[in-house]
XYZ file of C-alpha atoms in Angstrom:
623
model
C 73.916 -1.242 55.673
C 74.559 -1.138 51.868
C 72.049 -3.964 51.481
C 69.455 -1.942 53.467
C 70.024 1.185 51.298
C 69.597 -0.863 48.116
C 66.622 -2.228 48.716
C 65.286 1.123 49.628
C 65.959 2.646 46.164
C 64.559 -0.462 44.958
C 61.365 -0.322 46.071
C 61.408 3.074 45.722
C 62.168 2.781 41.898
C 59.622 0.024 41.898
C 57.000 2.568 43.196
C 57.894 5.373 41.014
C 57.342 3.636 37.993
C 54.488 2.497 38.966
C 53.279 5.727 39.612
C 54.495 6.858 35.593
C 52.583 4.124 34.272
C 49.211 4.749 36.470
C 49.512 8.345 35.221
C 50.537 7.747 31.756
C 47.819 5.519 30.904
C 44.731 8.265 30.271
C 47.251 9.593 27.501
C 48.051 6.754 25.856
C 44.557 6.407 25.678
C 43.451 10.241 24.615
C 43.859 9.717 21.074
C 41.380 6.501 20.835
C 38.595 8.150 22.942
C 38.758 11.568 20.451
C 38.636 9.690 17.967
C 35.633 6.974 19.005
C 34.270 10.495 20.144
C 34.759 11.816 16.570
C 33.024 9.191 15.389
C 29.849 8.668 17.472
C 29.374 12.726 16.492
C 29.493 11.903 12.948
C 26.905 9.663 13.081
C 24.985 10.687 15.629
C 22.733 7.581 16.568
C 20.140 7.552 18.878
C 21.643 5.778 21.632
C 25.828 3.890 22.155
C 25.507 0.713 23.525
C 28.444 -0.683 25.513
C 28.459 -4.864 27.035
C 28.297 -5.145 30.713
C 31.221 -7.251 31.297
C 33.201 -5.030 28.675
C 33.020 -2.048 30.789
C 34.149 -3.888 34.088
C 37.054 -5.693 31.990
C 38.451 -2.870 30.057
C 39.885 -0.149 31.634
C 39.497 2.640 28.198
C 35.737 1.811 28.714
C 35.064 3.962 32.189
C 36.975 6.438 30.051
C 35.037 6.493 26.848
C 31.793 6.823 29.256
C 32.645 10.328 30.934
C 33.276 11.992 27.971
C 30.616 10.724 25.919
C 28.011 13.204 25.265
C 25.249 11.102 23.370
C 22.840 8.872 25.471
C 24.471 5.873 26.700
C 23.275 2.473 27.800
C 24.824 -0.658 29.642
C 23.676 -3.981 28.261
C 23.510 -7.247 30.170
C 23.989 -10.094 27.898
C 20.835 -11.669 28.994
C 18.810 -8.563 27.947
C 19.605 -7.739 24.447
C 17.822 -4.806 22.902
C 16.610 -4.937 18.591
C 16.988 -0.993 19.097
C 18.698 0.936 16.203
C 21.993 2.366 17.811
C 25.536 2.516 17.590
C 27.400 -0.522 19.686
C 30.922 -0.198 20.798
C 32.597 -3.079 21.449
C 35.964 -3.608 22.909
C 38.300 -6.671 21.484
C 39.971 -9.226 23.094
C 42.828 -11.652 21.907
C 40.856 -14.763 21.932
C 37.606 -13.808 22.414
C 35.021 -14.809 19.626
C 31.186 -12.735 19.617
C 29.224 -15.441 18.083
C 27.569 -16.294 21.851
C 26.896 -12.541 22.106
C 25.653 -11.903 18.069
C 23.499 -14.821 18.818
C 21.515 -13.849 21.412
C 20.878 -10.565 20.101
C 17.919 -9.214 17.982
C 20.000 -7.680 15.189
C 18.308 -4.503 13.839
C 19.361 -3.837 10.233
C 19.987 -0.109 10.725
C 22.350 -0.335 13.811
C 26.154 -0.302 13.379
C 29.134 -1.933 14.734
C 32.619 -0.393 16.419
C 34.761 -2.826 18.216
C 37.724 -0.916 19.321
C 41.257 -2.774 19.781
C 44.137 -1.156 21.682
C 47.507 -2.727 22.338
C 48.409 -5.465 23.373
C 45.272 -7.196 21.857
C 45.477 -5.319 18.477
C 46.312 -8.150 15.754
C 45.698 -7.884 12.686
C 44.404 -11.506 12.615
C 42.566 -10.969 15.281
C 40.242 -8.395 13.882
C 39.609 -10.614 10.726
C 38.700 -13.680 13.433
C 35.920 -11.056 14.289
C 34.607 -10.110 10.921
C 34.281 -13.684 9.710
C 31.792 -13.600 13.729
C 29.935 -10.640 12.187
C 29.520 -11.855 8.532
C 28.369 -15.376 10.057
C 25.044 -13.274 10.949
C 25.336 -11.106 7.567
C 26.050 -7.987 9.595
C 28.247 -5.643 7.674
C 27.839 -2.188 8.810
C 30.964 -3.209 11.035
C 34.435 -1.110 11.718
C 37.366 -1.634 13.581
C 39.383 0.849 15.076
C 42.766 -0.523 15.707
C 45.726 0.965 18.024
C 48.944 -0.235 16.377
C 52.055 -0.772 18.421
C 53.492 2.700 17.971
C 50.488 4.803 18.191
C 49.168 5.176 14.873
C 45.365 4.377 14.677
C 43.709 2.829 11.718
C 39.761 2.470 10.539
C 39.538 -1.228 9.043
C 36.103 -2.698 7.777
C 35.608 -5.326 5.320
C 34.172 -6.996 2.024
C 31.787 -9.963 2.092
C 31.429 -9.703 -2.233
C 34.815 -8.960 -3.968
C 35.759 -10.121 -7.532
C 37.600 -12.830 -6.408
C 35.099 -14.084 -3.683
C 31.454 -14.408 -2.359
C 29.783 -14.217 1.055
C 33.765 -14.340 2.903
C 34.840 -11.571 5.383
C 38.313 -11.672 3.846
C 40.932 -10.231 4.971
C 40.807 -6.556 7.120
C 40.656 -4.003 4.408
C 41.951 -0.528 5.536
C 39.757 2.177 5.170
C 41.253 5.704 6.989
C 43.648 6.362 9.290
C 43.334 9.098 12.408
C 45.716 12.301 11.976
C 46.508 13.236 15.921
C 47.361 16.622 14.883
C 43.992 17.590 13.216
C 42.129 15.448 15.501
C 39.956 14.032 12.440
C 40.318 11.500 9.134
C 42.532 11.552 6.854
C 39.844 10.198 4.032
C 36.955 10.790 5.517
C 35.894 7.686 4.261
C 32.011 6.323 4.791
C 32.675 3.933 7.724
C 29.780 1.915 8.195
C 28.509 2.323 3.894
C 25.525 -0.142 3.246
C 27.153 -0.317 -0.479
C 29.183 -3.568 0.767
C 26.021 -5.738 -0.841
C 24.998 -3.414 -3.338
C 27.036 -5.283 -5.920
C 27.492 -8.835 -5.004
C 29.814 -9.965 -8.178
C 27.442 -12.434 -9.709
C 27.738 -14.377 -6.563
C 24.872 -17.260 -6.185
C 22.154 -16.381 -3.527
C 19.704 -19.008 -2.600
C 15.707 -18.018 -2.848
C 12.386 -19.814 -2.855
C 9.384 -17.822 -4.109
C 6.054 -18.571 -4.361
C 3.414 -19.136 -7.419
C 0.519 -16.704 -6.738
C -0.772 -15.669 -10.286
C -1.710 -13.299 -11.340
C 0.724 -11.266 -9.398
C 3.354 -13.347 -8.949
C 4.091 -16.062 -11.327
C 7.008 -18.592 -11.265
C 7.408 -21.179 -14.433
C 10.171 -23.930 -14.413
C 11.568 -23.599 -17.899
C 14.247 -26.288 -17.304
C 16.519 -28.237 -14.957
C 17.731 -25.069 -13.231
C 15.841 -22.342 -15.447
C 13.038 -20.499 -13.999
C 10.697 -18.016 -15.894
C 9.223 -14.927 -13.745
C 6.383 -13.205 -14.237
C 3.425 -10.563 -12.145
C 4.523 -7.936 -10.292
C 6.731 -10.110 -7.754
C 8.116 -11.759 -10.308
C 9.082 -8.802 -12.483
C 10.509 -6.938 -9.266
C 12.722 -9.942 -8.248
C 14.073 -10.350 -11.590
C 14.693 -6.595 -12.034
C 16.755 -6.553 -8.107
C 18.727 -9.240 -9.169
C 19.925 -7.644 -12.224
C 20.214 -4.463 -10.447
C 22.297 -5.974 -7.217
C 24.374 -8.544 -9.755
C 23.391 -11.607 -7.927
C 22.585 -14.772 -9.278
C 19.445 -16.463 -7.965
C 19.650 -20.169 -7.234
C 15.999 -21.187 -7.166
C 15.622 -24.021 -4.430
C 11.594 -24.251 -3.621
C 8.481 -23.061 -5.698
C 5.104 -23.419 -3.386
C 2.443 -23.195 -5.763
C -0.601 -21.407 -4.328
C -2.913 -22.887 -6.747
C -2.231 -26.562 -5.570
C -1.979 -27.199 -1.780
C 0.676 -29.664 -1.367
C 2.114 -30.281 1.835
C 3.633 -27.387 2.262
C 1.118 -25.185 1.199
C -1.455 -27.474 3.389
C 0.426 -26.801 6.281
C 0.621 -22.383 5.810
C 2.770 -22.205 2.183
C 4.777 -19.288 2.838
C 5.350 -20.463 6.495
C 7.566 -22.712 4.710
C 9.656 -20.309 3.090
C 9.710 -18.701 6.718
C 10.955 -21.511 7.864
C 13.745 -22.301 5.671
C 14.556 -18.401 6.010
C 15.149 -17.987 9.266
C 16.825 -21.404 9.062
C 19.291 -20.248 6.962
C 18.434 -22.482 3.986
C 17.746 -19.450 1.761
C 18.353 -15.824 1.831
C 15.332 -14.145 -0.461
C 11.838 -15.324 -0.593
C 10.127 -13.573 -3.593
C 6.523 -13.609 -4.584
C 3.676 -11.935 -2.924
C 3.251 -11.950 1.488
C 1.099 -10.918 3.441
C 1.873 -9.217 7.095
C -1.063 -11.418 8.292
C -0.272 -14.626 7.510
C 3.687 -14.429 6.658
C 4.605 -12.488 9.730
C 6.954 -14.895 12.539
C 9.692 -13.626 14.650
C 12.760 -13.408 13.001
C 11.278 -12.252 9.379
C 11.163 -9.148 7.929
C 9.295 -7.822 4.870
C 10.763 -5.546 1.978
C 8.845 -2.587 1.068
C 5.169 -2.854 0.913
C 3.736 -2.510 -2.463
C 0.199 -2.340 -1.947
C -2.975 -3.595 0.148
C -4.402 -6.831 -0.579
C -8.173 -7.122 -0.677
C -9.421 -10.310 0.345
C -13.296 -10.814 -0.088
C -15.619 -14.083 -0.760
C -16.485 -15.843 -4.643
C -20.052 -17.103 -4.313
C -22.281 -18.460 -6.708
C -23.517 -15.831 -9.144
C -27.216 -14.380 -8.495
C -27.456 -16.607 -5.473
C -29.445 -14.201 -3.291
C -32.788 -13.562 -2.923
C -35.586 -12.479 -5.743
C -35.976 -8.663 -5.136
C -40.290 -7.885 -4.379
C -41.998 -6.432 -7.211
C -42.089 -2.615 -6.091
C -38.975 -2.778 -6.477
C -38.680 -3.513 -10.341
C -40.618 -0.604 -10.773
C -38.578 1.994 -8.843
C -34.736 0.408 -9.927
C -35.506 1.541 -13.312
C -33.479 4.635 -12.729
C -31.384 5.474 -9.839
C -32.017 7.340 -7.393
C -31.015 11.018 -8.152
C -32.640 10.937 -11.417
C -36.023 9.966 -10.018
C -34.949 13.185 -7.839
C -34.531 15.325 -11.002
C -38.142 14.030 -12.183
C -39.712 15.368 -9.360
C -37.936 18.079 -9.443
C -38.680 19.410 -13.262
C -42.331 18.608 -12.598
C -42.673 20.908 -9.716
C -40.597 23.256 -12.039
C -43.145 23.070 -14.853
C -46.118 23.735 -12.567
C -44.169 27.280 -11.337
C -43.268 27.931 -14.880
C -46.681 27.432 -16.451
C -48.379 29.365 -13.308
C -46.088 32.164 -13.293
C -46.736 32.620 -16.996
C -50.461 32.216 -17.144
C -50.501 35.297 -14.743
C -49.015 37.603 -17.877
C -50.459 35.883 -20.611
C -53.465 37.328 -22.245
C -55.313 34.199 -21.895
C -55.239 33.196 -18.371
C -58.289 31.674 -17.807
C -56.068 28.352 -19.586
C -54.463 27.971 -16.027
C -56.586 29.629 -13.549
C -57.249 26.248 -11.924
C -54.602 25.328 -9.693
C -55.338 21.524 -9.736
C -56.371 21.903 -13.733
C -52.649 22.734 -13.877
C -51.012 20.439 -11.423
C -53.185 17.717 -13.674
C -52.174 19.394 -17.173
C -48.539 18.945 -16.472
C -48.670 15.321 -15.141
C -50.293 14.615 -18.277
C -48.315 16.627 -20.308
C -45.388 14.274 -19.445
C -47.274 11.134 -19.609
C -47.586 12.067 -23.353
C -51.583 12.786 -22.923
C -53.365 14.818 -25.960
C -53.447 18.623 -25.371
C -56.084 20.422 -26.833
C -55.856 23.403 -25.161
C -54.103 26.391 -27.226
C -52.480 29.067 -25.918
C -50.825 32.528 -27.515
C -48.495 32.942 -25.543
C -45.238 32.644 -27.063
C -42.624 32.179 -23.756
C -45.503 29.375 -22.719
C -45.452 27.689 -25.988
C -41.566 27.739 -26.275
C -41.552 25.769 -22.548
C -44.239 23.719 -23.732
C -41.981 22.360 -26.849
C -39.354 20.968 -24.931
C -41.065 19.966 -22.306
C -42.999 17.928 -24.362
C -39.510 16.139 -26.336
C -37.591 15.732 -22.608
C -41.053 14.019 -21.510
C -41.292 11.975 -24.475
C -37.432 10.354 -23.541
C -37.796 9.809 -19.937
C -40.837 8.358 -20.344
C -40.012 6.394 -23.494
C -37.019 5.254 -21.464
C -38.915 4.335 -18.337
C -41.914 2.162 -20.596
C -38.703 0.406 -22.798
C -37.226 -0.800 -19.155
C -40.440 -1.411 -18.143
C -41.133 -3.925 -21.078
C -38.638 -6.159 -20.225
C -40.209 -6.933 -17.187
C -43.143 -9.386 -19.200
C -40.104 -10.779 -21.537
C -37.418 -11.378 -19.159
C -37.152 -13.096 -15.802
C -36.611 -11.226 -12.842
C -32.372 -11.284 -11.791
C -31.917 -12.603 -8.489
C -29.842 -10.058 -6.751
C -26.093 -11.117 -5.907
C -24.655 -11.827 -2.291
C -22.430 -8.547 -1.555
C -21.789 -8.637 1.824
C -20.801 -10.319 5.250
C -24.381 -10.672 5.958
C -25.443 -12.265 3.462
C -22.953 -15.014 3.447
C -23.277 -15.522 7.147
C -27.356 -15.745 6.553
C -26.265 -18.205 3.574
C -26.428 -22.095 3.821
C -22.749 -22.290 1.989
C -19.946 -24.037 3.290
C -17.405 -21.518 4.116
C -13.992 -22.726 2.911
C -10.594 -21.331 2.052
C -6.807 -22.279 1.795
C -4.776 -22.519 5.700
C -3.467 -19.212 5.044
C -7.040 -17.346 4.715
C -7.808 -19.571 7.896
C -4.842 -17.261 9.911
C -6.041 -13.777 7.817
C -9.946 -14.302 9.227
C -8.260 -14.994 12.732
C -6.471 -12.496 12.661
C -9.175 -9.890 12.608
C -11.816 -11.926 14.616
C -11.503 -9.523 17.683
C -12.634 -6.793 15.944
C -15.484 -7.717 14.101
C -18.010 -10.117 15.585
C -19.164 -11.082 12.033
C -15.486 -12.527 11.259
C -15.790 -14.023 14.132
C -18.502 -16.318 13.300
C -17.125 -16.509 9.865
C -14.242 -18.556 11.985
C -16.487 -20.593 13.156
C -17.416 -21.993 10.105
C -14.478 -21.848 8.409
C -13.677 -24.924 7.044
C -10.039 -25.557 5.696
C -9.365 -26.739 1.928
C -7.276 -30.026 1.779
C -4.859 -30.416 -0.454
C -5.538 -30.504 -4.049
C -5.874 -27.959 -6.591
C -8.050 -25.086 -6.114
C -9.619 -24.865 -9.950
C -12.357 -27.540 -8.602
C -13.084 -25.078 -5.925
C -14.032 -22.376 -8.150
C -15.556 -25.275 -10.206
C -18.123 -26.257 -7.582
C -18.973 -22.849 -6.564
C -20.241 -22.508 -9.718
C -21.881 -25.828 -10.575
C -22.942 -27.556 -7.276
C -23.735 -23.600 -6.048
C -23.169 -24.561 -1.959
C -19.533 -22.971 -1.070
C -18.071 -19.708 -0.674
C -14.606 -19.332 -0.908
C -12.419 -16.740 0.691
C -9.401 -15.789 -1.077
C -7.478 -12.676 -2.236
C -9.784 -10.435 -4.471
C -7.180 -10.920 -7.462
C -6.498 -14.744 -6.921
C -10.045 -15.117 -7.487
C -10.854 -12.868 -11.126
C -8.042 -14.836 -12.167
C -9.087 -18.104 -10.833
C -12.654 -17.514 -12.613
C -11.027 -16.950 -15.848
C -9.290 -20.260 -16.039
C -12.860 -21.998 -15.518
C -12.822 -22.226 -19.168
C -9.931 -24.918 -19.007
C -12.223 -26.810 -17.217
C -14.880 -26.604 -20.124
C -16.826 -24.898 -17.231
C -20.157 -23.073 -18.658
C -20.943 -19.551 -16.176
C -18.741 -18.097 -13.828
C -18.509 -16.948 -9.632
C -19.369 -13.982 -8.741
C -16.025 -12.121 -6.600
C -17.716 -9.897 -4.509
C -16.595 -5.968 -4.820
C -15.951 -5.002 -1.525
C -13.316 -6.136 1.099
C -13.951 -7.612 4.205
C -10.139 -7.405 5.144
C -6.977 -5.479 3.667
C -3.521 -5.515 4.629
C -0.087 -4.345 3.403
C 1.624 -7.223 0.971
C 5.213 -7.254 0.019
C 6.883 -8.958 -2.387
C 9.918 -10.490 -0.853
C 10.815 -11.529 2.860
C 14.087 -11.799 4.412
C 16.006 -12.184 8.006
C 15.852 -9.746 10.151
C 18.857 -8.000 10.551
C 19.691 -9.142 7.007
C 22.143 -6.841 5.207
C 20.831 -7.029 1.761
C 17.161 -5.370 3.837
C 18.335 -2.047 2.915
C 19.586 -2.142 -1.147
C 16.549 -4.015 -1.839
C 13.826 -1.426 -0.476
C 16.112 1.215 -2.187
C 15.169 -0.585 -5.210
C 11.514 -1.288 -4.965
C 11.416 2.895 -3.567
C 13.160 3.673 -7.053
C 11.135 1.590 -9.276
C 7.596 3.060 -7.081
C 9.191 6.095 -7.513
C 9.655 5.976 -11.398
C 6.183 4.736 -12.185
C 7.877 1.014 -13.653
C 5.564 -0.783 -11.036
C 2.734 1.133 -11.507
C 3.356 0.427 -15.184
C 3.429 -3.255 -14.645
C 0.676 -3.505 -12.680
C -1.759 -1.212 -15.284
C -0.810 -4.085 -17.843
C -2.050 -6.736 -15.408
C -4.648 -5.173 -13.627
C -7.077 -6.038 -16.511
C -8.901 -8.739 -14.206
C -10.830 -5.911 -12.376
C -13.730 -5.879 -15.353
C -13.931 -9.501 -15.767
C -15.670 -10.589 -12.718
C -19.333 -10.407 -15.031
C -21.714 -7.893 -14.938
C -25.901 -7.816 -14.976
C -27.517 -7.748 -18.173
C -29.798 -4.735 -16.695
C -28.259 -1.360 -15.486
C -30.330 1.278 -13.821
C -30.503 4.175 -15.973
C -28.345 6.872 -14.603
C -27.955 10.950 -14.880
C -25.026 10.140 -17.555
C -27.179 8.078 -19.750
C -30.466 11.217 -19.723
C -28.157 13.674 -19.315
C -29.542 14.850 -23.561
C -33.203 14.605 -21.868
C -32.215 17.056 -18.670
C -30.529 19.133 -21.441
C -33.119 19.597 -23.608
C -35.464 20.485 -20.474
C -33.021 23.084 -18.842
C -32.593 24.266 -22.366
C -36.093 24.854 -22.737
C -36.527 26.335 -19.572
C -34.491 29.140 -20.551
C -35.507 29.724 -24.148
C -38.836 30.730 -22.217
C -37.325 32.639 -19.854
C -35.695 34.455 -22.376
C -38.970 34.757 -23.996
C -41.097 35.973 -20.862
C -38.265 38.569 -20.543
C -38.473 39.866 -23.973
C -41.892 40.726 -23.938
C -42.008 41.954 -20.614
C -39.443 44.802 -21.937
C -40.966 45.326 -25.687
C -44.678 45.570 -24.128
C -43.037 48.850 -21.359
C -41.448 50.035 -24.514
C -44.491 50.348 -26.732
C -46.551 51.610 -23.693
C -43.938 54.822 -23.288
C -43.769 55.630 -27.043
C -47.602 54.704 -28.214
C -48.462 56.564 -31.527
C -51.893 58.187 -31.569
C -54.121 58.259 -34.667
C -55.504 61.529 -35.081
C -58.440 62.021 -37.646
C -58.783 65.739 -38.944
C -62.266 66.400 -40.623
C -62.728 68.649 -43.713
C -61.635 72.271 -43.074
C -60.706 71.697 -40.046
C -57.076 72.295 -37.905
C -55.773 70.777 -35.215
C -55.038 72.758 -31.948
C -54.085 72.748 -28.634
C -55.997 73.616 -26.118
């Protein structure tokens, strides 16, 4: 009977306890989900992402999800999101996240909480799972760590310290939770992108690429490089300004197709990027031709202009009306017209007040007397009139320079050949018997855009790719064999023509003005997700902020004047603007003129003195 009674309060003391610890566990668990809670309202992301199997294995994650307020979403780990967000993680003893970091498309932005409660939370445990983060350079990471008699503790941690370079380290504590004010103690910046903005003088390996003029890289010595163009000056300046050293491992040289520039140059850089063979690539990319999955571009500087060098005045002769009328342009042949019609309704208007007006009775005798007025004809006709005679004068001197200017032009039609006019658009190098030719990488930039333009699409067509060798002959045969045009970057090109003269080359292409295609360029490409994404746009925002780039590129940005100009100009409103002056001028002085007597001659007529003559003993009277 005793046995019986035993075993009764037995299981009954089995069952009670039980009970405690079912009830007890939502309390030992309170403080964690305030303060994951105080957290996810501090930085209020867009969306919390938890891991499928996490919330079936872990009981404080069915917790964490009623109380949450912010939108919430379940991942599978087959179906990985690249969405900026806050992910909560829940740690395991044992369990390593390199299968899960590695199938995921790490956005830069997002930010890491992996929770640990007892019995997992280990201290060695949590730096087991930084050294899984900073495998994939992720280090806007946090753990929030339950110790063994309730006290809860924010550690993060240090890839670049002054004692080490690109290690987790060990767990370095940044606040601790205070249960009574339900908040920080420090209030310390949990997930602080500053962990790389310093990196200690630790090496870092890049490749760049040799694309004067704006991005020039010179091997000075075994392992000394010298920098130069706007990449070059902005990598140089970030590495000084994030304390790295840059171990230079591969220079593709734009100007000499080598393998790896046969083959897409900065593909290769791509390649050893998301590779993990290097962590910068410096120069000058385009979005075009440099963009693959996995790579990401710093700040764009600018957009790149890429047009066509073809031989210079390879186009057609113009017809011969047209030498005639390209003497001036087009709104000063406008102002002619205009001042002659003007002279006509002065000299009309006038001849109605003047005393002589039988001079310009004759409407034709007028509309002839002005036409040859300006063709510098003899005038024999004299007229009294003084406003008529003032607008006469300089209408005679503004006549004399336009048409002085037009005959000069006009002479050096008999002395000097026609120019052939230059090939300045799409059209004309498609209607052009030139081999169309260009480096791989214009090759993807043309294909790129072929489905919106039908012209670049036939432009593919006959596209034919440069092999490798150096592109100076290139520019050389446009310009002596005259049957190639080459597509290139607008700049590559003016800077291309200029060396010519190392080649003893006599002449010069001519880089045509307008684009056929723009797109963004920037001047370094990293990972994805890579952490040092954000300090280095910081720095190329500061320096575009400050006017330094804009101030590097005005001292390299002579190469926009030196891509030749005609011998002839058309003579524009800037160059007669003294002859339109002198006409307006006179236009007025006989207005004012016209006025002035119109006034004086009312003003005589209301106080007109009579001459009365008195004879001998005689006296005036009114009658």
């Amino acid at each position: 009977m005793m046995y019986k009674v035993l075993l009764c309060l037995g299981f009954l003391y089995s069952f009670v306890r039980s009970e405690i610890k079912i009830t007890s566990t939502p309390k030992n668990y309170s403080d964690v989900i305030e303060c994951i809670s105080a957290i996810i309202s501090t930085y209020k992301k867009h969306n919390v992402f938890l891991l499928a199997d996490e919330v079936d294995r872990v009981e404080i994650a069915n917790d964490i999800l009623e109380v949450l307020q912010e939108p919430r979403t379940i991942l599978n780990p087959d179906n990985f999101t690249s969405t900026e967000g806050l992910y909560l993680f829940f740690g395991m003893r044992g369990y390593s996240y390199i299968d899960v970091l590695h199938k995921m498309k790490i956005n830069y932005r997002s930010q890491f909480l992996i929770v640990w409660t007892q019995p997992d939370a280990r201290l060695i445990e949590v730096q087991k799972t930084f050294d899984d983060f900073w495998g994939f350079e992720i280090v806007k990471v946090a753990s929030l760590v339950e110790m063994k008699y309730g006290s809860i503790f924010l550690y993060t941690y240090y890839p670049y310290t002054a004692t080490r370079c690109s290690d987790a380290g060990p767990p370095i504590l940044l606040d601790s939770w205070d249960t009574k004010t339900k908040s920080f103690l420090k209030k310390a910046d949990i997930f602080a992108s500053k962990k790389v903005s310093n990196l200690q003088k630790c090496n870092l390996l890049c490749s760049g690429t040799h694309n004067p003029p704006d991005s020039i890289v010179i091997k000075n010595g075994e392992n000394e490089y010298e920098f130069g163009g706007i990449g070059g000056m902005i990598f140089k300046f970030t590495a000084n300004h994030l304390n790295f050293t840059p171990v230079v491992t591969r220079i593709s040289d734009t100007t000499n197709s080598y393998e790896g520039a046969y083959s897409n140059d900065t593909s290769v850089l791509g390649k050893d990027i998301l590779t993990r063979k290097i962590d910068i690539g410096f120069g000058k990319f385009s979005t075009a031709s440099d963009m693959s999955d996995g790579i990401s571009f710093a700040k764009e500087l600018e957009m790149d202009c890429f047009t066509w060098a073809v031989p210079w005045r390879a186009g057609d002769s113009p017809p011969v009306w047209k030498k005639y009328v390209d003497e001036f342009y087009s709104e000063v042949w406008m102002l002619i017209f205009v001042s002659l019609f003007v002279a006509f309704l002065v000299l009309y208007h006038l001849s109605l007040f003047a005393e002589d007006k039988k001079h310009f009775k004759d409407t034709a005798f007028l509309m002839i007397f002005v036409f040859s007025t300006f063709l510098g004809s003899a005038i024999k006709l004299i007229t009294r009139s003084t406003p008529t005679r003032s607008f006469l004068t300089f209408w005679l001197l503004y006549s004399f320079v336009i048409v002085t200017a037009y005959q000069a032009a006009l002479g050096s039609i008999v002395t000097i050949p026609a120019e052939i006019l230059n090939l300045d658009s799409v059209t004309d190098v498609l209607n052009s018997k030139f081999s169309i030719t260009g480096s791989p990488q214009m090759y993807y930039v043309l294909n790129s855009s072929s489905s919106t333009n039908p012209n670049i699409r036939e432009l593919v067509k006959r596209f034919e790719v440069l092999p490798p060798g150096d592109f100076l002959p290139v520019m050389k045969r446009v310009v002596t064999d005259r049957d190639v045009a080459v597509f290139a970057e607008k700049r590559f090109l003016l800077y291309s023509n200029t060396q010519l003269k190392d080649l003893n080359v006599t002449g010069s292409v001519h880089v045509m003005p307008e684009c056929l295609i723009k797109l963004p360029s920037s001047p370094m490409l990293l990972r994805s997700g890579s952490p040092y994404q954000i300090p280095i746009d910081q720095t190329i925002t500061r320096l575009l902020e400050s006017g330094i780039i804009a101030h590097w590129s005005a001292l390299d940005h002579s190469l926009e004047n030196q891509s030749g100009r005609s011998a002839f100009s058309e003579l524009d409103f800037i160059t007669l603007r003294g002859a339109f002056s002198v006409w307006l001028f006179g236009n007025s002085l006989a207005l004012l003129c016209f006025l002035f007597e119109v006034f004086t001659e009312k003003w005589f007529k209301k106080y007109e003195v009579v001459d009365v003559k008195i004879g001998p003993n005689q006296l005036p009277y009114l009658n």
